[in-house]
Amino acid sequence: MTSSDTSNALTYEKFSALLESGRPIEDAELEASWLEGKDLRDAQFLNCSFEPGGDFNSVDFRESSWKDTQFPACTFKSCDLREAKFENCSFYYADTRAGGCFRHADLSNVEFHNCDLRLTIFPYSQMFCITFQNSRLTGASLAGCDFGKVAGKRALKTRATFTDCQLNYATLSDLDLEECILTDCDLTSSNLSNTNLTNADLKRSTLSDAQTEDLDLTYADLRGADLGALFLTSLRGYRGMIVSASQQHLLLHGLGIKVDPD
């Protein structure tokens, strides 16, 4: 089977045969329904695309790999995506200005690298050990997500990594993100209200105009971060918070303390 067999005219029969052969599926226009009931473990998809607004219902994406693939405003409902990898993929549909939707999905150990997830929502999804790197999450909503995990009789600590991501205008309120990594991220005008960022790493991130009422920054590391007009009095906790010397006057100003140079 040649690469021309995976052209835009790929049929379901050819798709199934190619998937079973273990060879990468490249340069193909796919239908969401084709993935139902398929074993996608170790399957590789390169430069593929799905129809706008496609619905993936209870599809097993575990351990699959996707690169340069388009999922325009697609919905992933009750899908198992554990350990899947997405690189340079887009879930945003410019024609309708809509993002994707991961509803009640298991995204544990999923990796998103250089992905466009603008306006994507993740209602009630599992996100233990999820990784977002160099990705666009402008206007995305993670409300209702669970970043923890129960293993046997014990609950594991939350795990999540966001590095060099655009999270401006994103909704990250009412979340438990203890010990998460949020470095080099743009959180401008994001909603962080009532979120637990205890022991979190927020070095070099931007918090300008973010909503921070009842945000817990206890022992959080904010060295090099742009704190904007962060008011300590609005926080739930800030004991042990680490900041750079150059940030002290901003925090003291928020407490109404005037700092004059020596």
PDB file of C-alpha atoms in Angstrom:
ATOM      1  CA  MET A   1       0.000   0.000   0.000  1.00  0.00           C
ATOM      2  CA  THR A   2       1.558   3.295  -1.086  1.00  0.00           C
ATOM      3  CA  SER A   3       1.285   6.729   0.444  1.00  0.00           C
ATOM      4  CA  SER A   4      -1.136   7.688  -2.316  1.00  0.00           C
ATOM      5  CA  ASP A   5      -3.612   5.266  -0.746  1.00  0.00           C
ATOM      6  CA  THR A   6      -3.872   7.649   2.209  1.00  0.00           C
ATOM      7  CA  SER A   7      -4.908  10.609   0.106  1.00  0.00           C
ATOM      8  CA  ASN A   8      -7.982  12.737   0.651  1.00  0.00           C
ATOM      9  CA  ALA A   9     -10.038   9.946  -0.960  1.00  0.00           C
ATOM     10  CA  LEU A  10      -9.176   7.446   1.763  1.00  0.00           C
ATOM     11  CA  THR A  11     -12.054   5.019   2.311  1.00  0.00           C
ATOM     12  CA  TYR A  12     -13.081   3.394   5.589  1.00  0.00           C
ATOM     13  CA  GLU A  13     -11.899   0.006   4.301  1.00  0.00           C
ATOM     14  CA  LYS A  14      -8.453   1.369   3.379  1.00  0.00           C
ATOM     15  CA  PHE A  15      -8.265   3.209   6.674  1.00  0.00           C
ATOM     16  CA  SER A  16      -9.027   0.038   8.650  1.00  0.00           C
ATOM     17  CA  ALA A  17      -6.478  -1.987   6.697  1.00  0.00           C
ATOM     18  CA  LEU A  18      -3.796   0.647   7.140  1.00  0.00           C
ATOM     19  CA  LEU A  19      -4.505   0.910  10.860  1.00  0.00           C
ATOM     20  CA  GLU A  20      -4.228  -2.857  11.315  1.00  0.00           C
ATOM     21  CA  SER A  21      -0.929  -2.885   9.416  1.00  0.00           C
ATOM     22  CA  GLY A  22       0.628  -0.608  12.027  1.00  0.00           C
ATOM     23  CA  ARG A  23       1.838   1.898   9.441  1.00  0.00           C
ATOM     24  CA  PRO A  24       1.381   5.656   9.993  1.00  0.00           C
ATOM     25  CA  ILE A  25      -1.725   7.232   8.521  1.00  0.00           C
ATOM     26  CA  GLU A  26      -0.690  10.359   6.639  1.00  0.00           C
ATOM     27  CA  ASP A  27      -2.284  13.217   4.654  1.00  0.00           C
ATOM     28  CA  ALA A  28      -5.814  11.855   5.105  1.00  0.00           C
ATOM     29  CA  GLU A  29      -9.263  13.321   5.597  1.00  0.00           C
ATOM     30  CA  LEU A  30     -10.923  11.176   8.249  1.00  0.00           C
ATOM     31  CA  GLU A  31     -14.380  10.816   9.742  1.00  0.00           C
ATOM     32  CA  ALA A  32     -14.861  10.715  13.492  1.00  0.00           C
ATOM     33  CA  SER A  33     -17.086   7.638  13.274  1.00  0.00           C
ATOM     34  CA  TRP A  34     -14.232   5.644  11.720  1.00  0.00           C
ATOM     35  CA  LEU A  35     -12.436   5.541  15.079  1.00  0.00           C
ATOM     36  CA  GLU A  36     -15.288   3.897  16.982  1.00  0.00           C
ATOM     37  CA  GLY A  37     -14.289   0.473  18.255  1.00  0.00           C
ATOM     38  CA  LYS A  38     -10.747   0.745  16.867  1.00  0.00           C
ATOM     39  CA  ASP A  39      -7.554  -0.150  18.718  1.00  0.00           C
ATOM     40  CA  LEU A  40      -5.483   3.031  18.392  1.00  0.00           C
ATOM     41  CA  ARG A  41      -2.661   2.061  20.722  1.00  0.00           C
ATOM     42  CA  ASP A  42       0.688   3.022  19.144  1.00  0.00           C
ATOM     43  CA  ALA A  43      -1.160   4.294  16.049  1.00  0.00           C
ATOM     44  CA  GLN A  44       0.444   7.327  14.393  1.00  0.00           C
ATOM     45  CA  PHE A  45      -1.469  10.023  12.516  1.00  0.00           C
ATOM     46  CA  LEU A  46       0.393  12.677  10.528  1.00  0.00           C
ATOM     47  CA  ASN A  47      -1.101  15.692   8.760  1.00  0.00           C
ATOM     48  CA  CYS A  48      -4.679  14.414   8.945  1.00  0.00           C
ATOM     49  CA  SER A  49      -7.967  16.279   9.330  1.00  0.00           C
ATOM     50  CA  PHE A  50     -11.498  15.643  10.579  1.00  0.00           C
ATOM     51  CA  GLU A  51     -14.729  17.286   9.545  1.00  0.00           C
ATOM     52  CA  PRO A  52     -15.606  20.457  11.489  1.00  0.00           C
ATOM     53  CA  GLY A  53     -17.747  19.767  14.533  1.00  0.00           C
ATOM     54  CA  GLY A  54     -17.006  16.042  14.486  1.00  0.00           C
ATOM     55  CA  ASP A  55     -18.203  13.987  17.456  1.00  0.00           C
ATOM     56  CA  PHE A  56     -16.040  11.346  19.117  1.00  0.00           C
ATOM     57  CA  ASN A  57     -18.214   9.363  21.519  1.00  0.00           C
ATOM     58  CA  SER A  58     -16.480   6.954  23.933  1.00  0.00           C
ATOM     59  CA  VAL A  59     -13.562   6.494  21.487  1.00  0.00           C
ATOM     60  CA  ASP A  60     -10.435   4.844  22.890  1.00  0.00           C
ATOM     61  CA  PHE A  61      -7.481   7.106  21.995  1.00  0.00           C
ATOM     62  CA  ARG A  62      -5.087   5.533  24.492  1.00  0.00           C
ATOM     63  CA  GLU A  63      -1.385   5.740  23.566  1.00  0.00           C
ATOM     64  CA  SER A  64      -2.097   7.134  20.101  1.00  0.00           C
ATOM     65  CA  SER A  65       0.076   9.825  18.516  1.00  0.00           C
ATOM     66  CA  TRP A  66      -1.184  12.792  16.478  1.00  0.00           C
ATOM     67  CA  LYS A  67       0.944  15.343  14.639  1.00  0.00           C
ATOM     68  CA  ASP A  68      -0.120  18.279  12.425  1.00  0.00           C
ATOM     69  CA  THR A  69      -3.740  17.142  12.636  1.00  0.00           C
ATOM     70  CA  GLN A  70      -6.895  19.283  12.537  1.00  0.00           C
ATOM     71  CA  PHE A  71      -9.816  18.681  14.944  1.00  0.00           C
ATOM     72  CA  PRO A  72     -11.899  21.827  14.203  1.00  0.00           C
ATOM     73  CA  ALA A  73     -14.420  22.379  17.021  1.00  0.00           C
ATOM     74  CA  CYS A  74     -14.633  18.623  17.591  1.00  0.00           C
ATOM     75  CA  THR A  75     -16.252  17.095  20.671  1.00  0.00           C
ATOM     76  CA  PHE A  76     -14.645  14.279  22.674  1.00  0.00           C
ATOM     77  CA  LYS A  77     -17.359  12.885  24.919  1.00  0.00           C
ATOM     78  CA  SER A  78     -16.468  10.203  27.486  1.00  0.00           C
ATOM     79  CA  CYS A  79     -13.316   9.376  25.486  1.00  0.00           C
ATOM     80  CA  ASP A  80     -10.299   7.618  26.967  1.00  0.00           C
ATOM     81  CA  LEU A  81      -7.225   9.584  25.869  1.00  0.00           C
ATOM     82  CA  ARG A  82      -4.748   8.348  28.465  1.00  0.00           C
ATOM     83  CA  GLU A  83      -1.117   8.734  27.354  1.00  0.00           C
ATOM     84  CA  ALA A  84      -2.082  10.099  23.937  1.00  0.00           C
ATOM     85  CA  LYS A  85       0.230  12.711  22.384  1.00  0.00           C
ATOM     86  CA  PHE A  86      -0.788  15.707  20.271  1.00  0.00           C
ATOM     87  CA  GLU A  87       1.867  17.799  18.526  1.00  0.00           C
ATOM     88  CA  ASN A  88       1.138  20.885  16.437  1.00  0.00           C
ATOM     89  CA  CYS A  89      -2.568  19.991  16.340  1.00  0.00           C
ATOM     90  CA  SER A  90      -5.465  22.443  16.176  1.00  0.00           C
ATOM     91  CA  PHE A  91      -8.832  22.130  17.914  1.00  0.00           C
ATOM     92  CA  TYR A  92      -9.921  25.680  17.065  1.00  0.00           C
ATOM     93  CA  TYR A  93     -12.249  26.366  14.120  1.00  0.00           C
ATOM     94  CA  ALA A  94     -11.677  29.863  12.777  1.00  0.00           C
ATOM     95  CA  ASP A  95     -14.802  29.881  10.584  1.00  0.00           C
ATOM     96  CA  THR A  96     -17.123  29.768  13.586  1.00  0.00           C
ATOM     97  CA  ARG A  97     -14.627  30.964  16.214  1.00  0.00           C
ATOM     98  CA  ALA A  98     -15.281  27.847  18.239  1.00  0.00           C
ATOM     99  CA  GLY A  99     -12.973  25.593  20.200  1.00  0.00           C
ATOM    100  CA  GLY A 100     -13.053  21.899  20.959  1.00  0.00           C
ATOM    101  CA  CYS A 101     -14.857  20.164  23.805  1.00  0.00           C
ATOM    102  CA  PHE A 102     -13.511  17.377  26.016  1.00  0.00           C
ATOM    103  CA  ARG A 103     -16.515  16.371  28.134  1.00  0.00           C
ATOM    104  CA  HIS A 104     -16.151  13.698  30.837  1.00  0.00           C
ATOM    105  CA  ALA A 105     -12.930  12.633  29.068  1.00  0.00           C
ATOM    106  CA  ASP A 106      -9.922  10.937  30.660  1.00  0.00           C
ATOM    107  CA  LEU A 107      -6.872  13.033  29.733  1.00  0.00           C
ATOM    108  CA  SER A 108      -4.498  11.498  32.268  1.00  0.00           C
ATOM    109  CA  ASN A 109      -0.863  11.663  31.117  1.00  0.00           C
ATOM    110  CA  VAL A 110      -1.888  13.316  27.830  1.00  0.00           C
ATOM    111  CA  GLU A 111       0.651  15.659  26.205  1.00  0.00           C
ATOM    112  CA  PHE A 112      -0.235  18.705  24.109  1.00  0.00           C
ATOM    113  CA  HIS A 113       2.761  20.305  22.405  1.00  0.00           C
ATOM    114  CA  ASN A 114       2.408  23.451  20.282  1.00  0.00           C
ATOM    115  CA  CYS A 115      -1.355  22.963  19.960  1.00  0.00           C
ATOM    116  CA  ASP A 116      -4.125  25.475  19.265  1.00  0.00           C
ATOM    117  CA  LEU A 117      -6.746  24.967  21.992  1.00  0.00           C
ATOM    118  CA  ARG A 118      -8.305  28.417  21.951  1.00  0.00           C
ATOM    119  CA  LEU A 119     -11.793  28.489  23.494  1.00  0.00           C
ATOM    120  CA  THR A 120     -11.633  24.742  24.142  1.00  0.00           C
ATOM    121  CA  ILE A 121     -13.559  23.532  27.184  1.00  0.00           C
ATOM    122  CA  PHE A 122     -12.844  20.502  29.374  1.00  0.00           C
ATOM    123  CA  PRO A 123     -15.952  20.031  31.558  1.00  0.00           C
ATOM    124  CA  TYR A 124     -15.621  17.317  34.220  1.00  0.00           C
ATOM    125  CA  SER A 125     -12.544  15.753  32.625  1.00  0.00           C
ATOM    126  CA  GLN A 126      -9.757  13.847  34.384  1.00  0.00           C
ATOM    127  CA  MET A 127      -6.381  15.568  33.939  1.00  0.00           C
ATOM    128  CA  PHE A 128      -3.920  13.791  36.224  1.00  0.00           C
ATOM    129  CA  CYS A 129      -0.343  14.410  34.995  1.00  0.00           C
ATOM    130  CA  ILE A 130      -1.520  16.335  31.913  1.00  0.00           C
ATOM    131  CA  THR A 131       1.076  18.412  30.029  1.00  0.00           C
ATOM    132  CA  PHE A 132       0.528  21.540  27.958  1.00  0.00           C
ATOM    133  CA  GLN A 133       3.655  22.963  26.340  1.00  0.00           C
ATOM    134  CA  ASN A 134       3.888  26.031  24.088  1.00  0.00           C
ATOM    135  CA  SER A 135       0.145  25.836  23.441  1.00  0.00           C
ATOM    136  CA  ARG A 136      -2.594  28.419  22.912  1.00  0.00           C
ATOM    137  CA  LEU A 137      -5.360  28.142  25.516  1.00  0.00           C
ATOM    138  CA  THR A 138      -6.765  31.663  25.209  1.00  0.00           C
ATOM    139  CA  GLY A 139     -10.321  31.699  26.525  1.00  0.00           C
ATOM    140  CA  ALA A 140     -10.201  27.991  27.378  1.00  0.00           C
ATOM    141  CA  SER A 141     -12.165  26.700  30.360  1.00  0.00           C
ATOM    142  CA  LEU A 142     -10.888  24.048  32.752  1.00  0.00           C
ATOM    143  CA  ALA A 143     -13.785  24.496  35.146  1.00  0.00           C
ATOM    144  CA  GLY A 144     -14.821  21.259  36.824  1.00  0.00           C
ATOM    145  CA  CYS A 145     -11.632  19.368  35.912  1.00  0.00           C
ATOM    146  CA  ASP A 146      -9.953  16.959  38.323  1.00  0.00           C
ATOM    147  CA  PHE A 147      -6.139  16.960  38.405  1.00  0.00           C
ATOM    148  CA  GLY A 148      -5.896  14.314  41.119  1.00  0.00           C
ATOM    149  CA  LYS A 149      -6.091  10.546  41.141  1.00  0.00           C
ATOM    150  CA  VAL A 150      -7.107   7.794  43.512  1.00  0.00           C
ATOM    151  CA  ALA A 151      -4.849   4.724  43.505  1.00  0.00           C
ATOM    152  CA  GLY A 152      -6.233   1.919  45.623  1.00  0.00           C
ATOM    153  CA  LYS A 153      -7.034   3.320  49.048  1.00  0.00           C
ATOM    154  CA  ARG A 154      -4.926   6.452  48.720  1.00  0.00           C
ATOM    155  CA  ALA A 155      -5.342   9.690  46.835  1.00  0.00           C
ATOM    156  CA  LEU A 156      -2.316  10.866  44.864  1.00  0.00           C
ATOM    157  CA  LYS A 157      -1.379  14.532  44.815  1.00  0.00           C
ATOM    158  CA  THR A 158      -2.513  16.632  41.906  1.00  0.00           C
ATOM    159  CA  ARG A 159      -0.194  16.802  38.918  1.00  0.00           C
ATOM    160  CA  ALA A 160      -0.314  19.208  35.973  1.00  0.00           C
ATOM    161  CA  THR A 161       2.265  21.003  33.824  1.00  0.00           C
ATOM    162  CA  PHE A 162       1.754  24.181  31.796  1.00  0.00           C
ATOM    163  CA  THR A 163       4.902  25.663  30.252  1.00  0.00           C
ATOM    164  CA  ASP A 164       5.126  28.618  27.864  1.00  0.00           C
ATOM    165  CA  CYS A 165       1.357  28.626  27.268  1.00  0.00           C
ATOM    166  CA  GLN A 166      -1.136  31.370  26.443  1.00  0.00           C
ATOM    167  CA  LEU A 167      -3.786  31.143  29.152  1.00  0.00           C
ATOM    168  CA  ASN A 168      -5.070  34.694  28.883  1.00  0.00           C
ATOM    169  CA  TYR A 169      -8.813  34.996  29.532  1.00  0.00           C
ATOM    170  CA  ALA A 170      -8.852  31.310  30.523  1.00  0.00           C
ATOM    171  CA  THR A 171     -11.093  29.989  33.303  1.00  0.00           C
ATOM    172  CA  LEU A 172      -9.072  28.198  35.988  1.00  0.00           C
ATOM    173  CA  SER A 173     -11.326  28.922  38.952  1.00  0.00           C
ATOM    174  CA  ASP A 174     -12.319  26.528  41.767  1.00  0.00           C
ATOM    175  CA  LEU A 175      -9.519  24.081  40.893  1.00  0.00           C
ATOM    176  CA  ASP A 176      -7.055  22.098  42.981  1.00  0.00           C
ATOM    177  CA  LEU A 177      -3.693  22.718  41.297  1.00  0.00           C
ATOM    178  CA  GLU A 178      -1.445  22.120  44.281  1.00  0.00           C
ATOM    179  CA  GLU A 179       2.208  21.682  43.256  1.00  0.00           C
ATOM    180  CA  CYS A 180       1.412  22.210  39.587  1.00  0.00           C
ATOM    181  CA  ILE A 181       3.868  23.811  37.164  1.00  0.00           C
ATOM    182  CA  LEU A 182       2.714  27.049  35.504  1.00  0.00           C
ATOM    183  CA  THR A 183       5.969  28.575  34.269  1.00  0.00           C
ATOM    184  CA  ASP A 184       6.440  31.173  31.509  1.00  0.00           C
ATOM    185  CA  CYS A 185       2.672  31.347  30.976  1.00  0.00           C
ATOM    186  CA  ASP A 186       0.492  34.318  30.080  1.00  0.00           C
ATOM    187  CA  LEU A 187      -2.374  34.351  32.591  1.00  0.00           C
ATOM    188  CA  THR A 188      -3.473  37.893  31.767  1.00  0.00           C
ATOM    189  CA  SER A 189      -7.159  38.455  32.620  1.00  0.00           C
ATOM    190  CA  SER A 190      -7.581  34.781  33.553  1.00  0.00           C
ATOM    191  CA  ASN A 191      -9.961  33.656  36.295  1.00  0.00           C
ATOM    192  CA  LEU A 192      -8.020  32.063  39.169  1.00  0.00           C
ATOM    193  CA  SER A 193     -10.658  32.680  41.834  1.00  0.00           C
ATOM    194  CA  ASN A 194     -10.855  30.131  44.661  1.00  0.00           C
ATOM    195  CA  THR A 195      -8.118  27.966  43.144  1.00  0.00           C
ATOM    196  CA  ASN A 196      -5.488  26.141  45.172  1.00  0.00           C
ATOM    197  CA  LEU A 197      -1.969  26.895  43.895  1.00  0.00           C
ATOM    198  CA  THR A 198      -0.179  25.843  47.078  1.00  0.00           C
ATOM    199  CA  ASN A 199       3.476  25.000  46.338  1.00  0.00           C
ATOM    200  CA  ALA A 200       2.892  25.760  42.642  1.00  0.00           C
ATOM    201  CA  ASP A 201       5.696  26.936  40.360  1.00  0.00           C
ATOM    202  CA  LEU A 202       4.625  30.149  38.603  1.00  0.00           C
ATOM    203  CA  LYS A 203       8.061  31.547  37.784  1.00  0.00           C
ATOM    204  CA  ARG A 204       8.133  34.144  34.972  1.00  0.00           C
ATOM    205  CA  SER A 205       4.379  33.948  34.371  1.00  0.00           C
ATOM    206  CA  THR A 206       2.114  36.975  33.894  1.00  0.00           C
ATOM    207  CA  LEU A 207      -0.784  37.517  36.304  1.00  0.00           C
ATOM    208  CA  SER A 208      -1.742  40.999  35.138  1.00  0.00           C
ATOM    209  CA  ASP A 209      -5.480  41.721  35.584  1.00  0.00           C
ATOM    210  CA  ALA A 210      -6.143  38.127  36.680  1.00  0.00           C
ATOM    211  CA  GLN A 211      -9.062  37.461  39.033  1.00  0.00           C
ATOM    212  CA  THR A 212      -7.406  36.233  42.239  1.00  0.00           C
ATOM    213  CA  GLU A 213     -10.108  36.391  44.924  1.00  0.00           C
ATOM    214  CA  ASP A 214      -9.575  33.536  47.430  1.00  0.00           C
ATOM    215  CA  LEU A 215      -6.618  32.259  45.411  1.00  0.00           C
ATOM    216  CA  ASP A 216      -4.252  30.230  47.593  1.00  0.00           C
ATOM    217  CA  LEU A 217      -0.581  30.992  46.840  1.00  0.00           C
ATOM    218  CA  THR A 218       0.838  29.465  50.016  1.00  0.00           C
ATOM    219  CA  TYR A 219       4.497  28.530  49.372  1.00  0.00           C
ATOM    220  CA  ALA A 220       4.022  29.256  45.641  1.00  0.00           C
ATOM    221  CA  ASP A 221       7.109  30.349  43.686  1.00  0.00           C
ATOM    222  CA  LEU A 222       6.444  33.602  41.793  1.00  0.00           C
ATOM    223  CA  ARG A 223      10.016  34.717  41.161  1.00  0.00           C
ATOM    224  CA  GLY A 224      10.273  36.707  37.953  1.00  0.00           C
ATOM    225  CA  ALA A 225       6.497  36.759  37.488  1.00  0.00           C
ATOM    226  CA  ASP A 226       4.537  39.843  36.444  1.00  0.00           C
ATOM    227  CA  LEU A 227       2.216  40.237  39.430  1.00  0.00           C
ATOM    228  CA  GLY A 228       0.275  43.159  38.003  1.00  0.00           C
ATOM    229  CA  ALA A 229      -1.889  44.595  40.775  1.00  0.00           C
ATOM    230  CA  LEU A 230      -1.965  41.463  42.926  1.00  0.00           C
ATOM    231  CA  PHE A 231      -3.556  42.277  46.284  1.00  0.00           C
ATOM    232  CA  LEU A 232      -2.406  40.028  49.115  1.00  0.00           C
ATOM    233  CA  THR A 233      -5.523  40.896  51.101  1.00  0.00           C
ATOM    234  CA  SER A 234      -7.732  39.225  48.473  1.00  0.00           C
ATOM    235  CA  LEU A 235      -5.829  35.932  48.657  1.00  0.00           C
ATOM    236  CA  ARG A 236      -6.873  32.929  50.719  1.00  0.00           C
ATOM    237  CA  GLY A 237      -3.242  32.308  51.641  1.00  0.00           C
ATOM    238  CA  TYR A 238       0.253  33.558  50.851  1.00  0.00           C
ATOM    239  CA  ARG A 239       2.383  32.303  53.741  1.00  0.00           C
ATOM    240  CA  GLY A 240       5.806  31.213  52.490  1.00  0.00           C
ATOM    241  CA  MET A 241       5.212  32.636  49.006  1.00  0.00           C
ATOM    242  CA  ILE A 242       8.517  33.205  47.197  1.00  0.00           C
ATOM    243  CA  VAL A 243       9.082  36.417  45.200  1.00  0.00           C
ATOM    244  CA  SER A 244      12.068  38.276  43.789  1.00  0.00           C
ATOM    245  CA  ALA A 245      13.434  41.346  45.571  1.00  0.00           C
ATOM    246  CA  SER A 246      12.242  43.558  42.704  1.00  0.00           C
ATOM    247  CA  GLN A 247       8.648  42.438  43.316  1.00  0.00           C
ATOM    248  CA  GLN A 248       8.479  43.464  46.985  1.00  0.00           C
ATOM    249  CA  HIS A 249       7.378  47.052  46.422  1.00  0.00           C
ATOM    250  CA  LEU A 250       4.424  45.926  44.263  1.00  0.00           C
ATOM    251  CA  LEU A 251       3.079  43.640  46.964  1.00  0.00           C
ATOM    252  CA  LEU A 252       3.633  46.208  49.709  1.00  0.00           C
ATOM    253  CA  HIS A 253       1.911  48.857  47.610  1.00  0.00           C
ATOM    254  CA  GLY A 254      -1.108  46.541  47.427  1.00  0.00           C
ATOM    255  CA  LEU A 255      -1.173  46.561  51.226  1.00  0.00           C
ATOM    256  CA  GLY A 256      -1.180  50.347  51.260  1.00  0.00           C
ATOM    257  CA  ILE A 257       2.459  50.595  52.318  1.00  0.00           C
ATOM    258  CA  LYS A 258       4.533  53.248  50.619  1.00  0.00           C
ATOM    259  CA  VAL A 259       8.121  52.260  49.899  1.00  0.00           C
ATOM    260  CA  ASP A 260      10.695  55.063  49.620  1.00  0.00           C
ATOM    261  CA  PRO A 261      14.217  54.415  48.370  1.00  0.00           C
ATOM    262  CA  ASP A 262      16.960  54.555  51.006  1.00  0.00           C
TER     263      ASP A 262
END
